[in-house]
Coordinates of C-alpha atoms in Angstrom, one line a residue:
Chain A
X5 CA 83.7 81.0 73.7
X6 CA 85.2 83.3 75.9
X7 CA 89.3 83.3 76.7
X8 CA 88.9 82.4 80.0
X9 CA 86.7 79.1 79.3
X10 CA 90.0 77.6 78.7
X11 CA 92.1 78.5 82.0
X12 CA 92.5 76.5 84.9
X13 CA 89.5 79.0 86.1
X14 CA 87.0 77.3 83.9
X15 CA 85.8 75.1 86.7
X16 CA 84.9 77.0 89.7
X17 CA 82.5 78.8 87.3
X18 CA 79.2 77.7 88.1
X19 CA 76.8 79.7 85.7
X20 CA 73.5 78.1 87.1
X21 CA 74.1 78.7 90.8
X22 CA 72.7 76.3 93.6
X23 CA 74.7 78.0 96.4
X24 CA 73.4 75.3 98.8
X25 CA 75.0 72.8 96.8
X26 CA 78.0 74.8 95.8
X27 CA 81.4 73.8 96.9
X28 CA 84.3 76.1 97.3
X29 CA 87.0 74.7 95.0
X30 CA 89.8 76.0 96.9
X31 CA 90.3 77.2 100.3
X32 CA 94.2 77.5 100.9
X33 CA 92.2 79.8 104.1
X34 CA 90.2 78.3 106.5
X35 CA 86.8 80.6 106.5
X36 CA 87.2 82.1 109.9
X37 CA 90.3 83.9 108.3
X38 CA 88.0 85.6 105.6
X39 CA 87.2 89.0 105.7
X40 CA 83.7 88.5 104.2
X41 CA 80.7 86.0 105.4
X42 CA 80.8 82.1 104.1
X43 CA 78.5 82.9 101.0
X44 CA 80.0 86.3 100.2
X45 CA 83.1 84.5 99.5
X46 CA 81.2 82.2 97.4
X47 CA 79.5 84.3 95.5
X48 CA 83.1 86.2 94.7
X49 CA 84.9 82.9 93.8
X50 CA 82.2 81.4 91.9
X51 CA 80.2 84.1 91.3
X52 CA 76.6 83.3 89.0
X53 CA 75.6 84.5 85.5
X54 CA 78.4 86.8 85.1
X55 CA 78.9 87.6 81.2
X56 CA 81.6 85.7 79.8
X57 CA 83.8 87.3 77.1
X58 CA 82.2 90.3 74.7
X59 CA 79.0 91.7 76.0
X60 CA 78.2 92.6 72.2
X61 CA 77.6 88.5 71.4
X62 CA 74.5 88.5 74.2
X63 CA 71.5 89.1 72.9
X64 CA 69.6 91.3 75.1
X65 CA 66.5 93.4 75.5
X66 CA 67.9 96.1 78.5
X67 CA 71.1 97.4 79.6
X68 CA 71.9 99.5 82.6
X69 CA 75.2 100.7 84.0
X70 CA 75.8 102.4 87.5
X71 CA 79.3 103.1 89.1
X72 CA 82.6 104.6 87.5
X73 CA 86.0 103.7 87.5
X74 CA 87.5 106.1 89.3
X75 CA 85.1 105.0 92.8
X76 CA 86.6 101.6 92.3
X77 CA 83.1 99.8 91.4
X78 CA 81.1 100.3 88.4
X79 CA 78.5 97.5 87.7
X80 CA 76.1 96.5 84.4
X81 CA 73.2 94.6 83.9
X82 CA 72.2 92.6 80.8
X83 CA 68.5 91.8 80.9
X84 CA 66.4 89.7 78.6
X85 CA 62.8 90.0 79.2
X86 CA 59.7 88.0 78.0
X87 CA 56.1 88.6 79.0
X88 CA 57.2 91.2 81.2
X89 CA 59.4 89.2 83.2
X90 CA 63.2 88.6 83.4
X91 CA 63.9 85.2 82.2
X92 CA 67.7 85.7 82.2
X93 CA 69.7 87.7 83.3
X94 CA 73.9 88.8 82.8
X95 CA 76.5 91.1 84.6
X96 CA 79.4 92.4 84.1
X97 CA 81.3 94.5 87.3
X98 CA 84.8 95.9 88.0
X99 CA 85.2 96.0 92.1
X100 CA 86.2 94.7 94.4
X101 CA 85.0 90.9 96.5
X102 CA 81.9 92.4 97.7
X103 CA 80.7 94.4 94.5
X104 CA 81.1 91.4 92.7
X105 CA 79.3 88.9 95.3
X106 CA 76.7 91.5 95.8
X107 CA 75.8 91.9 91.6
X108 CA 76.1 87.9 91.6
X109 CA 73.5 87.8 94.5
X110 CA 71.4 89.9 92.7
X111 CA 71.5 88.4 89.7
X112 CA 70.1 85.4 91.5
X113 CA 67.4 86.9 93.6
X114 CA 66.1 88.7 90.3
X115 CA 66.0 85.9 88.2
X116 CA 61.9 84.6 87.0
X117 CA 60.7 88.3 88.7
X118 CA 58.5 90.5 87.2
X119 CA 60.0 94.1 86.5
X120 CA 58.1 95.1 89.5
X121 CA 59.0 92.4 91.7
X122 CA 62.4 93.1 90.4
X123 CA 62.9 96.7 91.4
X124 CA 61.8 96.1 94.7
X125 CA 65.1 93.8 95.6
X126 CA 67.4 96.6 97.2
X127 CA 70.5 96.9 99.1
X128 CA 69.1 95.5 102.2
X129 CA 67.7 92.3 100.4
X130 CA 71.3 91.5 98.6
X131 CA 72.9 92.1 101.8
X132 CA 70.6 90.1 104.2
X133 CA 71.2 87.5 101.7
X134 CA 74.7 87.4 101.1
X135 CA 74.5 87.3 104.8
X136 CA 75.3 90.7 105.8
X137 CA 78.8 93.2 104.6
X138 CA 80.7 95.2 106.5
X139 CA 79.1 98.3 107.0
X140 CA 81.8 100.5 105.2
X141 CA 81.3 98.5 102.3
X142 CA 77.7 98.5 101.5
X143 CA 76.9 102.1 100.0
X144 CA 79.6 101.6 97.4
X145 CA 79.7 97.7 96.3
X146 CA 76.0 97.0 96.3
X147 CA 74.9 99.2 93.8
X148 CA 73.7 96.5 91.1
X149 CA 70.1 97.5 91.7
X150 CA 70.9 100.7 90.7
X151 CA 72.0 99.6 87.2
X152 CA 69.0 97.1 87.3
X153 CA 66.7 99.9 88.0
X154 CA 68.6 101.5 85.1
X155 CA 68.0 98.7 82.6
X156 CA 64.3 99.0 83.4
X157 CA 63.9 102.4 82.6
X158 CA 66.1 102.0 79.7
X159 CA 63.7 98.9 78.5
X160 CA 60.4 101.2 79.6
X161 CA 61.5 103.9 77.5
X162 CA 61.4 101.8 74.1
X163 CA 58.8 102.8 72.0
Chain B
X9 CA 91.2 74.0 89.2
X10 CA 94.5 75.5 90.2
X11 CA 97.0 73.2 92.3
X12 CA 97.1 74.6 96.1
X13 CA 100.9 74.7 97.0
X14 CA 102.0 72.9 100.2
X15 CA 102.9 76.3 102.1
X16 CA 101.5 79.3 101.5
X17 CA 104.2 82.1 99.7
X18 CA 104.2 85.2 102.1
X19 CA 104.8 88.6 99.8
X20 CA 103.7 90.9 102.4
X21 CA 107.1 91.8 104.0
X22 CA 106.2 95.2 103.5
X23 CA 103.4 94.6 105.8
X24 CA 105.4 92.9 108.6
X25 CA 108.1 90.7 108.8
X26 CA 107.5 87.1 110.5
X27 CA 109.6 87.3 113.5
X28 CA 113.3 85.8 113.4
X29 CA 113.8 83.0 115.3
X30 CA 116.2 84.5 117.2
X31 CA 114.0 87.0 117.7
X32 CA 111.6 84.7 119.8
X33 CA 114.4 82.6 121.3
X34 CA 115.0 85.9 123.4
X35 CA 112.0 87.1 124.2
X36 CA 111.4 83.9 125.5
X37 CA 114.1 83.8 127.3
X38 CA 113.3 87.4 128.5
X39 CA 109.5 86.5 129.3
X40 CA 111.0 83.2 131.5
X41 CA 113.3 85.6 133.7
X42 CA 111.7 87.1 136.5
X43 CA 112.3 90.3 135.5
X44 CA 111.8 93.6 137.4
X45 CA 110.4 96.9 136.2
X46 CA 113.7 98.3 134.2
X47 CA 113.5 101.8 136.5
X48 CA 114.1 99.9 139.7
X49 CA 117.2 100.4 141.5
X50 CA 116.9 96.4 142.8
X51 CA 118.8 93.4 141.1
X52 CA 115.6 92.0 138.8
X53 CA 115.1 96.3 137.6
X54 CA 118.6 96.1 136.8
X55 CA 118.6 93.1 134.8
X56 CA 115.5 94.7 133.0
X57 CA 117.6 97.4 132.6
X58 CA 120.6 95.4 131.2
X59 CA 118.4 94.0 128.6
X60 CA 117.1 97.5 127.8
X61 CA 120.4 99.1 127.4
X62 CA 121.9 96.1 125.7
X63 CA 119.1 96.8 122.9
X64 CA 119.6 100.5 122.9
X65 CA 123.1 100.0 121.8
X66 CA 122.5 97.4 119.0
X67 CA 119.7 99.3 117.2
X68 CA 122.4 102.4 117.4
X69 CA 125.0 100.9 115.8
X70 CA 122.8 99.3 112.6
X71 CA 122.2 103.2 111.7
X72 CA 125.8 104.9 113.2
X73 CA 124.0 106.8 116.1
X74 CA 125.1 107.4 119.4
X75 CA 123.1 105.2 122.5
X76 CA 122.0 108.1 123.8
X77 CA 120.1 109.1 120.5
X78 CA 117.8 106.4 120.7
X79 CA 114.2 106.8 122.1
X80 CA 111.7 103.7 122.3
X81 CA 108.7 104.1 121.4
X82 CA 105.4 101.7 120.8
X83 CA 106.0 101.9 117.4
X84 CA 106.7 104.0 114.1
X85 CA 103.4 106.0 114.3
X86 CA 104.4 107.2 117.7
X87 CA 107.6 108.3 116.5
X88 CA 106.5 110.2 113.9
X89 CA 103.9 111.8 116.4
X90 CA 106.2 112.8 118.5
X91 CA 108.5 114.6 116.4
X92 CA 105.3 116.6 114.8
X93 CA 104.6 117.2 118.8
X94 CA 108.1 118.9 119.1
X95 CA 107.1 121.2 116.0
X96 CA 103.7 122.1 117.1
X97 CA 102.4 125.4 115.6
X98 CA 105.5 125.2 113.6
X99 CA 105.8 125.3 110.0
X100 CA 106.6 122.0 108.5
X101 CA 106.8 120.5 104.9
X102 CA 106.3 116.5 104.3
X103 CA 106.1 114.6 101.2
X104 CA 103.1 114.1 99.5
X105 CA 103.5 110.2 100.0
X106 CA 104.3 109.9 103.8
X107 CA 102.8 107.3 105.9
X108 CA 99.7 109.2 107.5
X109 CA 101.1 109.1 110.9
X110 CA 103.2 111.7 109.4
X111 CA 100.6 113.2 107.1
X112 CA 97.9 113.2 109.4
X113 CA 99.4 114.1 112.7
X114 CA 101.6 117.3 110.8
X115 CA 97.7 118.3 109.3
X116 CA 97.1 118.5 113.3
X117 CA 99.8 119.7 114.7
X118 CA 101.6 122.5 112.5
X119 CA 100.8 126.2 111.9
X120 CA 101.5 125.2 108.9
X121 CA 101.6 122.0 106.1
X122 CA 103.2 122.2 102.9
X123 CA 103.1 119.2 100.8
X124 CA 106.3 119.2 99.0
X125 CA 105.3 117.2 95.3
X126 CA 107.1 113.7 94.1
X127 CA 107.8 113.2 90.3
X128 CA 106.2 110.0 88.7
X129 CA 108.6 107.4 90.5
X130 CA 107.8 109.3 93.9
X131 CA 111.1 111.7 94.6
X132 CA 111.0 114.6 96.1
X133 CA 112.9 117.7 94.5
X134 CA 115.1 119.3 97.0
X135 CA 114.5 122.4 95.5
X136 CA 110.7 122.0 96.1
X137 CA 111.8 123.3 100.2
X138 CA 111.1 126.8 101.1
X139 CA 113.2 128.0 103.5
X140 CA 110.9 129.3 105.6
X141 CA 110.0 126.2 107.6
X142 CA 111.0 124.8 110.3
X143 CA 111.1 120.5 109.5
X144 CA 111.1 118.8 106.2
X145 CA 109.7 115.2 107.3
X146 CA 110.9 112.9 103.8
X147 CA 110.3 109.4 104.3
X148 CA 113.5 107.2 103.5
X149 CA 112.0 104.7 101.2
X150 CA 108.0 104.6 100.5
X151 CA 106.5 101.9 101.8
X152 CA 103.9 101.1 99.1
X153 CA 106.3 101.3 95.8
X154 CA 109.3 101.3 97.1
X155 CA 111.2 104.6 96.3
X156 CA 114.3 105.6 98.0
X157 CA 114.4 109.6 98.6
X158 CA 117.8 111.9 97.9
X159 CA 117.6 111.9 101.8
X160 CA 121.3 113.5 101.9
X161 CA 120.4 116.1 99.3
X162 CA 117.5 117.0 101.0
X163 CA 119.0 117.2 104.3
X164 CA 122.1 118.9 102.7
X165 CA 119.9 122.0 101.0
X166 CA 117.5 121.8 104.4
X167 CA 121.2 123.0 106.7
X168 CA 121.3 125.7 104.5
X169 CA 118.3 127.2 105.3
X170 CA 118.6 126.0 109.1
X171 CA 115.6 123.4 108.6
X172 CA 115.4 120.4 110.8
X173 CA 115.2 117.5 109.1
X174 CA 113.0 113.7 110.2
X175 CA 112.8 111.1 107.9
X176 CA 110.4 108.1 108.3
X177 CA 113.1 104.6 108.1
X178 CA 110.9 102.1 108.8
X179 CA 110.6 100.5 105.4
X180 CA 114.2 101.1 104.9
X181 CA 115.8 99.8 108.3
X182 CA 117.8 96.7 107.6
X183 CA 117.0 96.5 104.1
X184 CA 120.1 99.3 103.4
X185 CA 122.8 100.8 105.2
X186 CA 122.0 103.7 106.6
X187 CA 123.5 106.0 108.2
X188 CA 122.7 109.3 110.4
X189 CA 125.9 111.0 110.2
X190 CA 126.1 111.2 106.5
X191 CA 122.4 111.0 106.0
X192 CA 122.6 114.4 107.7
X193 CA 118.9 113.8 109.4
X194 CA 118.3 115.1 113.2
X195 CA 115.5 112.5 113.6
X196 CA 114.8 108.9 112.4
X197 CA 111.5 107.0 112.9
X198 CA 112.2 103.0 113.2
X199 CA 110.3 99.8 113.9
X200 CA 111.1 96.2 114.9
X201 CA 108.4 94.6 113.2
X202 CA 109.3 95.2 109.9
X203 CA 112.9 94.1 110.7
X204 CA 112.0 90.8 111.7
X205 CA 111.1 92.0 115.4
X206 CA 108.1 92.1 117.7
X207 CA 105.4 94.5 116.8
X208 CA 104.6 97.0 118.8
X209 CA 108.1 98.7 119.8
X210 CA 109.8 101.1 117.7
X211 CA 112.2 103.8 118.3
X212 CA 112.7 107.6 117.2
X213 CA 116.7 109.0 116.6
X214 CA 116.7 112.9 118.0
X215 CA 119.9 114.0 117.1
X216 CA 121.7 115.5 120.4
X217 CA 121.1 118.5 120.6
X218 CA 117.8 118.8 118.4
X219 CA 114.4 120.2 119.5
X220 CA 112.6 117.6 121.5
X221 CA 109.1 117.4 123.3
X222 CA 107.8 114.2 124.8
X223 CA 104.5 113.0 123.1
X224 CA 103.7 110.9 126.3
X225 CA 104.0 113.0 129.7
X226 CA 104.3 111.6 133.2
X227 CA 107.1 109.3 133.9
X228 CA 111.2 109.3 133.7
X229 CA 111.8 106.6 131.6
X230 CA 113.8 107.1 128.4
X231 CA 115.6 110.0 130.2
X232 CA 112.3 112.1 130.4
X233 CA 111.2 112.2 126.8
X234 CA 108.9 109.4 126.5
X235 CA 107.2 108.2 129.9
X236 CA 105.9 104.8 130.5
X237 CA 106.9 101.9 132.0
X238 CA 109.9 100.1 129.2
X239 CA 108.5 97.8 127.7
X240 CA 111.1 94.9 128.4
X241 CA 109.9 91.5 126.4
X242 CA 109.9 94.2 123.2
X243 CA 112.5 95.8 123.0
X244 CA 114.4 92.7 124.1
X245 CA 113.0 91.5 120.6
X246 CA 113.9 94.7 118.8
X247 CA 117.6 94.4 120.0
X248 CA 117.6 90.9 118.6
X249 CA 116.5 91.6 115.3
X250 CA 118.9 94.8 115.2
X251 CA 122.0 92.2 116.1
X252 CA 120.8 89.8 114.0
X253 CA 121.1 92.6 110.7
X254 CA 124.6 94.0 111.9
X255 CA 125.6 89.7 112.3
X256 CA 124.3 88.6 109.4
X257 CA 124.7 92.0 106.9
X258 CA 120.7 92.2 106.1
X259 CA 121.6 94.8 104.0
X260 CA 123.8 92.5 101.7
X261 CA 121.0 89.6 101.9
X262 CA 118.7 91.8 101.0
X263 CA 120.3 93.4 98.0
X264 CA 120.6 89.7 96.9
X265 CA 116.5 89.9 96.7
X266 CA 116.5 92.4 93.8
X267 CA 117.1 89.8 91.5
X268 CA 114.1 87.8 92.2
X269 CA 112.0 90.7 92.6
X270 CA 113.1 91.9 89.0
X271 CA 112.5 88.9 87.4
X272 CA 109.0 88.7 88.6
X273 CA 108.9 92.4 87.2
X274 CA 109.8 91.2 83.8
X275 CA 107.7 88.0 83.8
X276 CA 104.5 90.0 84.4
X277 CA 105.0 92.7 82.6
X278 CA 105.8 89.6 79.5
X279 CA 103.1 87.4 80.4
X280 CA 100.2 89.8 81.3
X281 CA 99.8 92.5 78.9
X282 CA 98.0 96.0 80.1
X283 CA 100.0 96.3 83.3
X284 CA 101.7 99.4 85.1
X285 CA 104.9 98.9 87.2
X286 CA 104.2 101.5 89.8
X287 CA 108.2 101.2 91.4
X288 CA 110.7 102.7 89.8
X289 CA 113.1 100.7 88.1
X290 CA 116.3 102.6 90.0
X291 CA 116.3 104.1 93.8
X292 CA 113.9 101.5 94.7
X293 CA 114.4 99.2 97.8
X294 CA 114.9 96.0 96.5
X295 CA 112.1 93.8 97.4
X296 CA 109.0 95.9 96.6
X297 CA 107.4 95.8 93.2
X298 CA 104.4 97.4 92.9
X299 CA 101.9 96.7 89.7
X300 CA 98.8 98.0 88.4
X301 CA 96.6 95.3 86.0
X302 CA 94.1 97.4 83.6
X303 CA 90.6 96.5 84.2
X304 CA 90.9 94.4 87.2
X305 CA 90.3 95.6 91.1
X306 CA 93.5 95.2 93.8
X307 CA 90.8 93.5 96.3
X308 CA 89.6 91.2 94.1
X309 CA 93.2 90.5 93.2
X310 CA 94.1 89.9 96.6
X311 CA 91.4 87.9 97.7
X312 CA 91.6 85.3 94.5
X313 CA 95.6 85.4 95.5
X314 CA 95.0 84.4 99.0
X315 CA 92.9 81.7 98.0
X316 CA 95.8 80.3 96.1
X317 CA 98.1 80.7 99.7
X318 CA 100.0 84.0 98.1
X319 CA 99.4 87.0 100.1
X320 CA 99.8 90.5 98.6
X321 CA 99.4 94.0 99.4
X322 CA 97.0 96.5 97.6
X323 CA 96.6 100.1 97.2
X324 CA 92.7 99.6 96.4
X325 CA 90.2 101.6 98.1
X326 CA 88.0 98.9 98.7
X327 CA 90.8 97.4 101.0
X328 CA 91.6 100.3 102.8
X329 CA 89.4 101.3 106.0
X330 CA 88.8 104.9 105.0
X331 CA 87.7 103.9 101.2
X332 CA 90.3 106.1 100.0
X333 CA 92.6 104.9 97.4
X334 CA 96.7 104.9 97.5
X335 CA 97.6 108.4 98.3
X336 CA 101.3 107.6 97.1
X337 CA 99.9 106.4 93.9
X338 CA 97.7 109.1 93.2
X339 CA 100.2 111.7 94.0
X340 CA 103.0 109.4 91.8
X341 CA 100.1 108.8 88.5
X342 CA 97.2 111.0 89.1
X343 CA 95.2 108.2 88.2
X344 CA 92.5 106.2 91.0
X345 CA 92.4 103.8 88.7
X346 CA 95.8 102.2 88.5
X347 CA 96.0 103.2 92.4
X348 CA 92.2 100.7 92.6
X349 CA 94.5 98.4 90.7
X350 CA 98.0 98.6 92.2
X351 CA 99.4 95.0 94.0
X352 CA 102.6 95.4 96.2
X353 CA 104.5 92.3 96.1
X354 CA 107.1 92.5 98.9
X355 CA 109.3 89.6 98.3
X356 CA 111.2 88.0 101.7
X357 CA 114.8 86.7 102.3
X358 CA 113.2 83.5 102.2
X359 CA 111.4 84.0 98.9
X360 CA 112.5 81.1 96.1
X361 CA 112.7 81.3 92.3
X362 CA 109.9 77.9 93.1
X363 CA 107.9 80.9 94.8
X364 CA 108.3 83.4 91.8
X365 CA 107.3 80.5 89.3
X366 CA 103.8 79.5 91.1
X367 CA 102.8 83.3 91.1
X368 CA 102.7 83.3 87.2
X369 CA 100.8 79.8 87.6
X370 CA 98.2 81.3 89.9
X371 CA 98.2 85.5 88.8
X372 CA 97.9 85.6 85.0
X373 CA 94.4 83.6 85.2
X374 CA 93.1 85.4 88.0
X375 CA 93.8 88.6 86.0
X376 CA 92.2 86.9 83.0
X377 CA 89.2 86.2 84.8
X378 CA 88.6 89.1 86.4
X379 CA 89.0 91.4 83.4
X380 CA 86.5 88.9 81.9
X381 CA 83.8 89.9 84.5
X382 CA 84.8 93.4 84.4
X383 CA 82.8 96.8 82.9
X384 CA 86.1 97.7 81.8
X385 CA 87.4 97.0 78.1
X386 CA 90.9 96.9 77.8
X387 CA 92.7 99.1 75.1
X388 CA 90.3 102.0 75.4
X389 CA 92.3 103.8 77.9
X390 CA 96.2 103.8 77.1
X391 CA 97.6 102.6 80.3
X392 CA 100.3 100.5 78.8
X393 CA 103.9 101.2 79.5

């Protein structure tokens, strides 16, 4: 069990997303007063398969890291594969609302894919589906496919 | 879930100031008057010209100048523009932690920029000046972290040397006395908004006697150094909220806020381990505190903040339009990661212990959270205090 299971937090996380079912738990803001589209800001506040606690306790077959610090977004992927496709999927990112919307979005879309299928999702796909970023932000928050691309290779390179 | 609180807690005073009362009572009561333009020689242009003269006097007696000092502007960027206008293809040295309307419009103005360094609470070293140039521009207290600058030493070593001195007072203004006389400055960047006025007015104090070019051309108005037609309903506004401090000693209420904002200080820096307090703990203004939590990103921060109804600053990059992060905290800790992380709390007159309490409700499980979800592990890099 991770620490934050037991704060007030502990609801709003939704680890098997429906978005279209998904209700915003809080809103002291109406949306029109949000920076970020309807579903960006749902993906942020509840964002979907994000790995709780120590990433040593997952069991996983790839791992693949993009970003740094320093840039203010760095991103990982935590893949487990079976007959070549990714049947779950974990992330972990440090950023800020639209890095982590846009790794949560991915982490949806890439859920069930082939590796193939999987590598095609790109920055254009996790941004027409988060409905669309502000064009400043999208070279440095969605990079997740980068570390997914990463994990791949990493998981291709096994002997 | 976490309880939403009946009003939402405003901590971005910093930012602007909601506008007193008072404040909109007469600029309401300027809008309703069938004014004239203030330059007309007619009864309604004279009445406009009451109002702006009546204004003129107030704001110059909050920081001991003479009527005649004072300059409206549109706001503190124009100030600071125009006093790097009067030193173009001069040499001039600023602080590395300036508002960029001083940093940026010096870069395109002066011969030549030196950036004079700050120590790790932000202060500049008087003896950092060469005396070869021509202004030192020091800012009076930091907007982001709240330092106050040895203005008088500064100014003292820069008449030495024969070096005009400006110092940016917008954060300061009404939050501590200030003075020009003994400051020793020859000009003064102010605004309303952050004072509890309108935005879009400000004003720059030139010193009589000093240098001075006029940023906008074409027009009489403020005695020939800033053309444009007065902009009445605002400064009306400004002159409000510059009575209101001198009536009601803003600098005494707001000394009163220190306590508050110090108790936060200690409550977080008890409750949430891994943290950085970016202000220094003396010659700081007295309602800014500004953090940085290990591991977890000022945005994100903010946002999960707002959605409790507590609004907060950040030095993030993500936040900021150019991507860049905090210049004042890089140049205070060298480090972009405590400057991604930094959150300015800028507490109000109206701010309540009730207030204080429901931030550490709401912040120490956001943090929690988000250093959960973050690639970040905490302890590997030491940036405990």
């Amino acid at each position: 069990m991770s620490q934050s299971e037991n704060t007030p937090h502990t609801s709003i996380i939704a680890q098997n997303c429906e978005k279209v079912n998904t209700k915003i738990t809080s809103g002291a803001s109406p949306s029109t007063s949000w920076v970020y589209s309807d579903l960006v800001k749902e993906h942020f506040l509840n964002p979907c398969n994000f790995l709780m606690g120590d990433e040593a306790q997952f069991a996983c077959d790839a791992i693949g890291v993009v970003g740094n610090p320093v840039c203010g977004d760095q991103m990982k992927m935590f893949l487990v594969i079976k007959d070549g496709k990714i049947s779950d999927v974990r992330w972990k990112t440090y950023g800020c609302a639209s890095a982590i919307a846009a790794t949560s979005a991915l982490s949806e879309l890439i859920k069930g894919k082939t590796l193939d299928e999987a590598l095609t999702v790109g920055p254009e796909t996790i941004t027409a589906y988060l409905g669309g970023l502000p064009e400043h932000k999208v070279h440095c928050s969605v990079l997740g496919h980068e570390a997914l691309a990463a994990a791949i290779a990493n998981y291709r390179k096994k002997p | 879930m976490l309880e939403q609180s009946d009003h939402p807690i405003y901590l971005d005073h910093a930012a602007t100031m909601p506008l007193l009362p008072i404040v909109k009572q007469q600029m309401q009561e300027a809008l309703l008057a069938d004014y004239g333009n203030a330059s007309s020689l007619h009864q309604r242009g004279h009445m406009a010209h009451q109002i702006v003269e009546a204004a003129r006097s107030q704001i110059a007696r909050l920081i001991n100048a003479d009527p005649a000092e004072i300059i409206f502007t549109s706001g503190g960027s124009e100030s600071n523009n125009t006093v790097m206008e009067t030193f173009r293809d001069r040499k001039v040295a600023v602080s590395a932690i300036e508002h960029p309307s001083v940093l940026e419009s010096a870069k395109a103005r002066a011969s030549q920029v030196t950036i004079l360094p700050v120590d790790a609470e932000g202060r500049v070293s008087p003896a950092d000046i060469s005396p070869d140039v021509d202004l030192v521009s020091v800012m009076l207290a930091n907007n982001e972290i709240g330092t106050l600058e040895p203005l008088a030493a500064i100014a003292k070593h820069c008449k030495k040397h024969n070096i005009f001195v400006h110092t940016d007072a917008t954060q300061a203004f009404g939050k501590i006395k200030i003075d020009v006389r003994t400051l020793g400055v020859d000009y003064m960047t102010l605004s309303a908004h952050k004072i509890g006025g309108p935005i879009g007015v400000g004003v720059l104090y030139v010193k009589q006697g000093s240098p001075y070019h006029p940023l906008i051309l074409g027009g009489h108005q403020e005695n020939r150094r800033r053309a444009g037609t007065t902009n009445i309903i605002g400064i009306a506004g400004f002159g409000a909220a510059a009575a209101w401090c001198w009536d009601h000693w803003s600098c005494r209420k707001w000394a009163g806020v220190a306590k508050l904002r110090n108790e936060l200080k200690q409550r977080i820096l008890q409750e949430i381990p891994y943290c950085t307090c970016n202000t220094p703990a003396e010659h700081s203004l007295p309602h800014i505190l500004n953090l940085s939590f290990a591991a977890a990103e000022g945005e994100s921060i903010q946002l999960y903040l707002s959605e409790q109804g507590i609004y907060v600053g950040t030095g993030s990059a993500c936040a900021a339009g150019d991507l860049r992060p905090s210049h004042v905290i890089m140049a205070t800790k060298h480090d972009a990661e405590i400057a991604h992380n930094s959150i300015r709390f800028a507490l109000g007159l109206d701010t309540t212990e009730a207030d204080i309490e429901r931030v550490m409700q709401v912040l120490p499980p956001i943090i929690a959270r988000l250093r959960d979800m973050s690639t970040i592990k905490l302890g590997e890099k030491d940036v405990s205090i």
